[in-house]
mmCIF file of C-alpha atoms and ligand atoms in Angstrom:
data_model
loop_
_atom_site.group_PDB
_atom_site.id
_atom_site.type_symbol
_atom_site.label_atom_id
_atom_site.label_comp_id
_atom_site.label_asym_id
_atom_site.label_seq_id
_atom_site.Cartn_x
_atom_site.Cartn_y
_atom_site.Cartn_z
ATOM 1 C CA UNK M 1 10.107 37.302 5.960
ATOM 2 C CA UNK M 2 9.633 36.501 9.700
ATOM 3 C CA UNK M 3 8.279 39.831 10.245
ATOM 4 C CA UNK M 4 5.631 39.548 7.394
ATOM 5 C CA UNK M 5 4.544 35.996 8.892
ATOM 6 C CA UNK M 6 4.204 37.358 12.264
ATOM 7 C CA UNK M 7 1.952 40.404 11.210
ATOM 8 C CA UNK M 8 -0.206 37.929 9.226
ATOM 9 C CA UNK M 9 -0.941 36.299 12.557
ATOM 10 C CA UNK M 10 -1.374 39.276 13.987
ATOM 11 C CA UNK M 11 -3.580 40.268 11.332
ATOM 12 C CA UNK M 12 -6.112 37.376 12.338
ATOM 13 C CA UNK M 13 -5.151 36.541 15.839
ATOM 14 C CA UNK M 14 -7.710 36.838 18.412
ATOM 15 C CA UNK M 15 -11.081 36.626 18.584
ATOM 16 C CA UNK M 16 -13.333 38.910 16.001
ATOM 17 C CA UNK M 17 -16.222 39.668 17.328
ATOM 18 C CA UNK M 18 -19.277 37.512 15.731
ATOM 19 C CA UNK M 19 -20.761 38.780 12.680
ATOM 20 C CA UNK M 20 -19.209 41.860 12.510
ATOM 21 C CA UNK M 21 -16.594 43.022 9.196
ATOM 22 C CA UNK M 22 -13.224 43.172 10.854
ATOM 23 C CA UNK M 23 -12.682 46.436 10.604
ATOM 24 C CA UNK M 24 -8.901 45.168 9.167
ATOM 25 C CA UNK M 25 -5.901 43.858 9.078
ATOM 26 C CA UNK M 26 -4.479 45.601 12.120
ATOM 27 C CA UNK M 27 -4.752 46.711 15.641
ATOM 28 C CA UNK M 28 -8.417 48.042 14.650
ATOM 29 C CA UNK M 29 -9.592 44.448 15.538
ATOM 30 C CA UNK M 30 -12.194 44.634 17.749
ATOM 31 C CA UNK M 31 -11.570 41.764 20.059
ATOM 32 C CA UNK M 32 -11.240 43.658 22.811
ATOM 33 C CA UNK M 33 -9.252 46.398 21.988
ATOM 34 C CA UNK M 34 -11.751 48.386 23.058
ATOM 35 C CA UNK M 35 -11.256 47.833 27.177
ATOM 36 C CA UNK M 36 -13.192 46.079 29.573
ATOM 37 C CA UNK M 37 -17.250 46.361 29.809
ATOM 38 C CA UNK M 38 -17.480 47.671 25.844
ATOM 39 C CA UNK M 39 -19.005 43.666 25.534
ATOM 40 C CA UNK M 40 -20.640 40.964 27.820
ATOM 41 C CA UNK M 41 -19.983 37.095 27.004
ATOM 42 C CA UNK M 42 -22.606 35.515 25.188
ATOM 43 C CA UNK M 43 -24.626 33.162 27.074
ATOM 44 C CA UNK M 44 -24.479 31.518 31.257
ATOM 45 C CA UNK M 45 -21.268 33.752 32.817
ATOM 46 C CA UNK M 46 -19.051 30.438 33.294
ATOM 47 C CA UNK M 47 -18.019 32.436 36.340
ATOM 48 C CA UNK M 48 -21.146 32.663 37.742
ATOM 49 C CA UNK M 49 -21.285 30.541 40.828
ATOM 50 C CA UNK M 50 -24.979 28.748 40.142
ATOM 51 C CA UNK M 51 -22.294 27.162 36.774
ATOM 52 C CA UNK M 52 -20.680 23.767 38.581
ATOM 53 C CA UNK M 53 -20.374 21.951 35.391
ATOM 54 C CA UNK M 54 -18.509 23.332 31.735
ATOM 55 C CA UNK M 55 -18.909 21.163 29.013
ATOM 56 C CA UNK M 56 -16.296 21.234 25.520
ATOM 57 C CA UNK M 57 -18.161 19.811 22.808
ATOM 58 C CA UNK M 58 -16.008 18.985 20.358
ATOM 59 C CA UNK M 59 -16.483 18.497 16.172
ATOM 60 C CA UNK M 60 -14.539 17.621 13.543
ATOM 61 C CA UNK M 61 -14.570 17.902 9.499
ATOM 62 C CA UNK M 62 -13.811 14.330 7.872
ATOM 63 C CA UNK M 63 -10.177 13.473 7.795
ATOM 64 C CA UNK M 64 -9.224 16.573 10.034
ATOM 65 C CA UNK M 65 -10.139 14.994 13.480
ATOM 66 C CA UNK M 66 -7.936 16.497 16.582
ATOM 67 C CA UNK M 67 -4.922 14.023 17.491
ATOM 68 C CA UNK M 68 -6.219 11.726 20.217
ATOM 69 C CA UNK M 69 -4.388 9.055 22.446
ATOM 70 C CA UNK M 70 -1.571 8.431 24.475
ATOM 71 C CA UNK M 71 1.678 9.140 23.558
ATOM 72 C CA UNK M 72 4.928 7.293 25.135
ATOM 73 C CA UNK M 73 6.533 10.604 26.516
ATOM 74 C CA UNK M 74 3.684 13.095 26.500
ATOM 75 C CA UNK M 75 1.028 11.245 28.354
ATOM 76 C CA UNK M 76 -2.804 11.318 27.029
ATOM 77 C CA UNK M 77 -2.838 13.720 24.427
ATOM 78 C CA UNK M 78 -5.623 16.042 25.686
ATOM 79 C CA UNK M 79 -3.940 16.451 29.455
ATOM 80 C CA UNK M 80 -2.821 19.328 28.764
ATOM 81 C CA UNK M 81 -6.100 21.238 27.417
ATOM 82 C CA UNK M 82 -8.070 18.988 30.907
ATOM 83 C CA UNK M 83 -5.074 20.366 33.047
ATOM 84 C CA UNK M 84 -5.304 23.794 32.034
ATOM 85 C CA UNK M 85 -9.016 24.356 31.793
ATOM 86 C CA UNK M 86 -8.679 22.978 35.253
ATOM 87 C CA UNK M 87 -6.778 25.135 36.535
ATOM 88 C CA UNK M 88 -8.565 28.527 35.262
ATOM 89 C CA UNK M 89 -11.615 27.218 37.355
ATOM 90 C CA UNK M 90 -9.551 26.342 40.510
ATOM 91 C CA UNK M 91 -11.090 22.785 40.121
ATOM 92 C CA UNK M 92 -13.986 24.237 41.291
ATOM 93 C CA UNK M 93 -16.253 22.964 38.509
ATOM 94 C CA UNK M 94 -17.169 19.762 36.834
ATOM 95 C CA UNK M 95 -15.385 19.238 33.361
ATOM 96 C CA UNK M 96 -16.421 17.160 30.525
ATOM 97 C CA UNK M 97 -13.942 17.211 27.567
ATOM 98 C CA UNK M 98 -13.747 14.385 25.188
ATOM 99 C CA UNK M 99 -10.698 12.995 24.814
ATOM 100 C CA UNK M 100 -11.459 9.984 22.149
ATOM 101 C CA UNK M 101 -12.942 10.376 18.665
ATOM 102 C CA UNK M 102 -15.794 8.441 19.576
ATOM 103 C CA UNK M 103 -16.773 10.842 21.930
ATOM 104 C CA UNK M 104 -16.894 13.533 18.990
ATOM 105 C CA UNK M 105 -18.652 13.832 16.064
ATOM 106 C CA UNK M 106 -17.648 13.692 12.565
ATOM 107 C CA UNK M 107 -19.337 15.837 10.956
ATOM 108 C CA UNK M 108 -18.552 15.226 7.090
ATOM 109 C CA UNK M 109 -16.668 17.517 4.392
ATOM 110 C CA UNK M 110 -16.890 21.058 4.755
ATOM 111 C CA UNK M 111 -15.857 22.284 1.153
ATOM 112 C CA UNK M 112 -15.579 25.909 2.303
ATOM 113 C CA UNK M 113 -12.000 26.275 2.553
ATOM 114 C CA UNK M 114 -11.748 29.708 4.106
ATOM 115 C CA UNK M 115 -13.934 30.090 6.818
ATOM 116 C CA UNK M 116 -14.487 33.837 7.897
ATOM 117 C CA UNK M 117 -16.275 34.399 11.416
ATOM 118 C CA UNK M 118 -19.442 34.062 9.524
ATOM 119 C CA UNK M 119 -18.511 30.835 7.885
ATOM 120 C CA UNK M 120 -17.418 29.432 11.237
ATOM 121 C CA UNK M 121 -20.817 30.431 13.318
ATOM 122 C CA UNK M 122 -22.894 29.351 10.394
ATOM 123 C CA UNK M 123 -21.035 25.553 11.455
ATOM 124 C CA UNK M 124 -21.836 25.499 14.874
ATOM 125 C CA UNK M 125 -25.407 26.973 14.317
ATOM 126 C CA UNK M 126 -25.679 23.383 11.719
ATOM 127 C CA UNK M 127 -23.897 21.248 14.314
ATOM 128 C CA UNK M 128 -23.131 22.043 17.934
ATOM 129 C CA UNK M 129 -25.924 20.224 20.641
ATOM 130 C CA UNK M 130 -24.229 21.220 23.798
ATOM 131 C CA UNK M 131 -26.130 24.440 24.862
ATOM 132 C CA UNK M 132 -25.915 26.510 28.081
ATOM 133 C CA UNK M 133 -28.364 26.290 31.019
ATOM 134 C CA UNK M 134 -28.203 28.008 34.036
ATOM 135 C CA UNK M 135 -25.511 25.628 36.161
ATOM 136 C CA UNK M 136 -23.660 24.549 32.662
ATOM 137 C CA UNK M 137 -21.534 26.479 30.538
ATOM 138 C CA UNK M 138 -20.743 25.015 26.860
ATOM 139 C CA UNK M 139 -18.036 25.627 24.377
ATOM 140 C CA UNK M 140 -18.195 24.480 20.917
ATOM 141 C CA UNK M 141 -14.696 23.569 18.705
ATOM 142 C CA UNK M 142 -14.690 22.005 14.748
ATOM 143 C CA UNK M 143 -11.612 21.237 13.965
ATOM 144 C CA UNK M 144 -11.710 22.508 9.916
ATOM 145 C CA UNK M 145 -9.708 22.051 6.644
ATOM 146 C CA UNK M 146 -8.410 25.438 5.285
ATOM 147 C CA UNK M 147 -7.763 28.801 6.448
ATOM 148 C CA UNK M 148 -9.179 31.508 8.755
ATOM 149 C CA UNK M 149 -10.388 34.453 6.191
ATOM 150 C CA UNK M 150 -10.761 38.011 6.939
ATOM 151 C CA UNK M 151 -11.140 41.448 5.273
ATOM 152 C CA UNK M 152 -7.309 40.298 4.168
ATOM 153 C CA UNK M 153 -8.349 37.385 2.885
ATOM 154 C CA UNK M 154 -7.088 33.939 4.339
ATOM 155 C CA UNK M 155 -4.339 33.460 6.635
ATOM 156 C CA UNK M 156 -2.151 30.479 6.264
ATOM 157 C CA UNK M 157 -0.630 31.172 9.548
ATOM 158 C CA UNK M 158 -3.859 31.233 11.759
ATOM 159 C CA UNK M 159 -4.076 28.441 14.006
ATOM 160 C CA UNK M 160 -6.892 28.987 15.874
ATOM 161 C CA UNK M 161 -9.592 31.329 16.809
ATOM 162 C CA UNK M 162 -12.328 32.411 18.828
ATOM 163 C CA UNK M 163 -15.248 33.814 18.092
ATOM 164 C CA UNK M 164 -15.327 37.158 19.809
ATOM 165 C CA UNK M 165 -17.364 35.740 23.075
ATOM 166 C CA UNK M 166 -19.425 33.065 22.015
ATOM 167 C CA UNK M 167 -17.257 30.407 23.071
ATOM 168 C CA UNK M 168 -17.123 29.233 19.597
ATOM 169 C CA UNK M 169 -13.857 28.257 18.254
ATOM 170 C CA UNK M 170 -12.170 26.867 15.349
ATOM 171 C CA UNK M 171 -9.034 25.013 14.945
ATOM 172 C CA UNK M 172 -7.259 25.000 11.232
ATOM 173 C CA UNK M 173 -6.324 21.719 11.074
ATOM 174 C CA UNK M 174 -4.100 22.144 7.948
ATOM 175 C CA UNK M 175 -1.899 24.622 9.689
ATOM 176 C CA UNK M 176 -1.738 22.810 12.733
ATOM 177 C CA UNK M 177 0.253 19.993 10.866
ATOM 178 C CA UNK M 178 2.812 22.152 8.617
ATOM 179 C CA UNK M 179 4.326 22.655 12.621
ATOM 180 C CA UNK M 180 5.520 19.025 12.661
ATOM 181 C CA UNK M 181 8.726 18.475 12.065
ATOM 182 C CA UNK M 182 12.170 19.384 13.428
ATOM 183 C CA UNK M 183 13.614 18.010 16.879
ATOM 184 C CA UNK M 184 11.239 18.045 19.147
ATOM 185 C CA UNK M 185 8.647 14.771 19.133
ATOM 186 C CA UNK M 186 4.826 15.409 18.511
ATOM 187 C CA UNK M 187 5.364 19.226 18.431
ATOM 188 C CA UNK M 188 2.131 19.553 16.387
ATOM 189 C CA UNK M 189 0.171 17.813 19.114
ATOM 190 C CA UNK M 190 1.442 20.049 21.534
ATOM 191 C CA UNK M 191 0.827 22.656 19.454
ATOM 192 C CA UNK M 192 -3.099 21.478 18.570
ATOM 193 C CA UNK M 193 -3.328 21.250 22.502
ATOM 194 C CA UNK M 194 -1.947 24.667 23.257
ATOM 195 C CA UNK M 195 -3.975 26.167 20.769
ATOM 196 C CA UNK M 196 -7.129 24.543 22.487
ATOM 197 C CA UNK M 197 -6.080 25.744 25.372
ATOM 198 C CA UNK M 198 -5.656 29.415 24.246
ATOM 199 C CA UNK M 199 -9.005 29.611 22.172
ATOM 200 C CA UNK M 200 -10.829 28.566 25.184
ATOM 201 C CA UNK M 201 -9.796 30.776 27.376
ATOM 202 C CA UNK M 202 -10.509 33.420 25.180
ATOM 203 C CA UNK M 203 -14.099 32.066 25.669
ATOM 204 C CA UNK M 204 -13.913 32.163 29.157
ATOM 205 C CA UNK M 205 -12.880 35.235 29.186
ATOM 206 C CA UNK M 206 -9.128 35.852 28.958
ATOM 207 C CA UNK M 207 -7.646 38.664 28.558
ATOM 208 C CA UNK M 208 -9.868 41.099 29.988
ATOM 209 C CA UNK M 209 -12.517 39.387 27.500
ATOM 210 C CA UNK M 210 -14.679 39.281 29.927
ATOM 211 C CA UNK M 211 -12.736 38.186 32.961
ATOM 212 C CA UNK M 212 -11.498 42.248 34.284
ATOM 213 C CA UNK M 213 -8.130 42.244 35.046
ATOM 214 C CA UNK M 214 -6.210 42.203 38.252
ATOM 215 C CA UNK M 215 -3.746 43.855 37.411
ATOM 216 C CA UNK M 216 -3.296 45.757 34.015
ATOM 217 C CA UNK M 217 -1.349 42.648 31.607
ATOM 218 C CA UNK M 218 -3.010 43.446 28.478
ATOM 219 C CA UNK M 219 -1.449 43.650 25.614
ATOM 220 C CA UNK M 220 -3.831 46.176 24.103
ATOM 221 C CA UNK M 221 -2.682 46.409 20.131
ATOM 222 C CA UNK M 222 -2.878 42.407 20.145
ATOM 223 C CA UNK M 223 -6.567 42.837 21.557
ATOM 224 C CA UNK M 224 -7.470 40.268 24.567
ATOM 225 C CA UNK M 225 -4.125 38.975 24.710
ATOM 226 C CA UNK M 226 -1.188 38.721 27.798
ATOM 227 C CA UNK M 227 1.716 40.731 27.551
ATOM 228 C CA UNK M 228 3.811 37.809 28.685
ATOM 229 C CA UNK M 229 5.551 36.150 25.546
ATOM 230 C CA UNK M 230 5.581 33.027 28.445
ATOM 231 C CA UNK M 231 1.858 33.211 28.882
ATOM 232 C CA UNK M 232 0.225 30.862 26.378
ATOM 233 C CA UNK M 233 -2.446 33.987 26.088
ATOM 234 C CA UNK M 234 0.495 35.754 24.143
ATOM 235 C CA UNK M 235 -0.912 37.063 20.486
ATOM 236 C CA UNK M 236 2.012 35.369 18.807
ATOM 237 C CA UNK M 237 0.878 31.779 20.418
ATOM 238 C CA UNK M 238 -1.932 31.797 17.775
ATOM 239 C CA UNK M 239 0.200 31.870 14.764
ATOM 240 C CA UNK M 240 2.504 28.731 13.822
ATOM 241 C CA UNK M 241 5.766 30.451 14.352
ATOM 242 C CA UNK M 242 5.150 31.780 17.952
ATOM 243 C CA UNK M 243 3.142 28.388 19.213
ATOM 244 C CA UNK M 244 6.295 25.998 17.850
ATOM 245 C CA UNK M 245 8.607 28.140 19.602
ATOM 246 C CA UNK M 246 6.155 28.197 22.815
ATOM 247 C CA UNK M 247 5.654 24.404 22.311
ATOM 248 C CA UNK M 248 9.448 23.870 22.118
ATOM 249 C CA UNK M 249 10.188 26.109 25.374
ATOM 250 C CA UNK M 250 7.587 24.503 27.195
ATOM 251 C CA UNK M 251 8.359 20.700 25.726
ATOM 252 C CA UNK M 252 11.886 20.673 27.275
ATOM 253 C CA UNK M 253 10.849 22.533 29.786
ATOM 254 C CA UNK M 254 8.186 20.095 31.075
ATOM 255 C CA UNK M 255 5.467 22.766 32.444
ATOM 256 C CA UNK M 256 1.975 22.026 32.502
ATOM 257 C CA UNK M 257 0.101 25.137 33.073
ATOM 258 C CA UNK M 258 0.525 27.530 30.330
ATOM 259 C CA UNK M 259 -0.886 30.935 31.979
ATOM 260 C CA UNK M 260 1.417 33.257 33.813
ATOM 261 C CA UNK M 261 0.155 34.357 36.864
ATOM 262 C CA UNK M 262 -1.235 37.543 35.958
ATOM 263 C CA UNK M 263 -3.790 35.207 34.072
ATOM 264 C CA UNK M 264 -4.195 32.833 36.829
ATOM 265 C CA UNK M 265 -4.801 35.988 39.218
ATOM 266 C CA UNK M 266 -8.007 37.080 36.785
ATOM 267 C CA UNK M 267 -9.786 33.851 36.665
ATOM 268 C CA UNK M 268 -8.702 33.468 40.306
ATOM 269 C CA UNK M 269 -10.618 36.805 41.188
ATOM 270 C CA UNK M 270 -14.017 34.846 39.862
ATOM 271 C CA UNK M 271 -13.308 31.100 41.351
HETATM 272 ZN ZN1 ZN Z 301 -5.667 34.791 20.892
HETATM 273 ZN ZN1 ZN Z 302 -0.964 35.744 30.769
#
């Protein structure tokens, strides 16, 4: 069973590219499976030194807003997305990420309950109002009821995803929770946070998504994702079994940044 589970997420894992038919369930994904230059990020290159400021806007359907807050034991709750977007720009640039509700915007029911790429840029095209301009770069996230649909149909194992260089991404909200549970405190927090983290960098441009690579860490039949099962850029990190187990090894562990430093060496290339 754990095998079928894990080629589900792999099925969906990544970041389709935006309007286009996934081509299928499997390593035909075009999220960057293709190698470097096939596609250009949509929009200001965050990268580009005239960009000093990056700016997460942040949505959510009714009743499936992100978990917010401090947390005896973990510390604000979105740290650990601030920490690590951070980090991939060396500090060098001015962040704005909400951290409160109040800061995002609720954005009513979405009754569409799985959301293929198409569904998901048809909701930022009704509600995102962070755009780019020439020294800001802007990523979009709703956090949605449901499941992430494909040419398979929907995945209930999807956590997250990215859509393929638009810095769009959406966050199943349903699938974050059915993580919680077990002995570790707040895992699905960590997990919500974690998978943040990932889809975002996708948008920025991990791996070799529009950031070239150092050195070659690409796991190539996962598309734009790290070979290092430690790196939160690791394919499995986007389905619920591989980001609980990544949560829990990183929990008791008590790391804050989640790239290995084959990541940090791309983005460290551009700072
Ligand atoms: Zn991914
Ligand atoms: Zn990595």
């Amino acid at each position: 069973m754990r095998t079928l589970v894990w080629l589900f997420a792999l099925a969906a894992c990544g970041s389709p590219r935006p309007g286009g038919a996934p081509a299928g369930g499997d390593a035909a994904r075009s999220d960057g499976a293709g190698g470097a230059g096939d596609a250009a990020p949509q929009g200001t290159y965050v990268f580009d030194p005239a960009v000093t400021k990056v700016v997460v806007e942040i949505d959510y359907e009714t009743g499936e807003a992100p978990y917010t807050g401090t947390v005896v034991g973990f510390g604000d709750t979105f740290d650990l997305t601030v920490n690590n977007l951070d980090r991939l720009f060396a500090s060098k640039k001015a962040l704005t990420v909400p951290r409160t509700l109040a800061a995002m915007e609720d954005v009513g029911v979405i009754s569409d309950e799985e959301l293929t790429t198409t569904d998901i840029l048809a909701l930022a095209a009704a509600h995102r109002q962070q755009h780019d301009t020439a020294d800001t770069k802007t990523y979009y996230v709703i956090f949605v009821s449901g499941h992430y649909a494909d040419a398979n149909g929907p995945n209930s194992q999807v956590l997250g995803v990215e859509v393929g260089m638009t810095g769009i991404v959406a966050i199943f909200k349903d699938v974050i929770k059915t993580t919680e549970g077990g002995a570790v405190p707040n895992i699905s927090r960590y997990v919500e946070q974690s998978t943040l983290t990932h889809e975002l960098a996708h948008g920025i441009g991990l791996v070799d998504n529009g950031v070239p690579m150092v050195a070659d860490h690409k796991d190539a039949p996962h598309g734009a994702h790290c070979t290092n099962s430690h790196c939160i850029m690791y394919w499995a990190n986007e389905g619920t079994s591989g980001a609980v187990s990544f949560a829990t090894q990183n929990i008791t562990g008590g790391n804050t940044i989640l790239f290995d430093a084959a990541c940090l060496a791309d983005v460290d290339a551009k700072n």
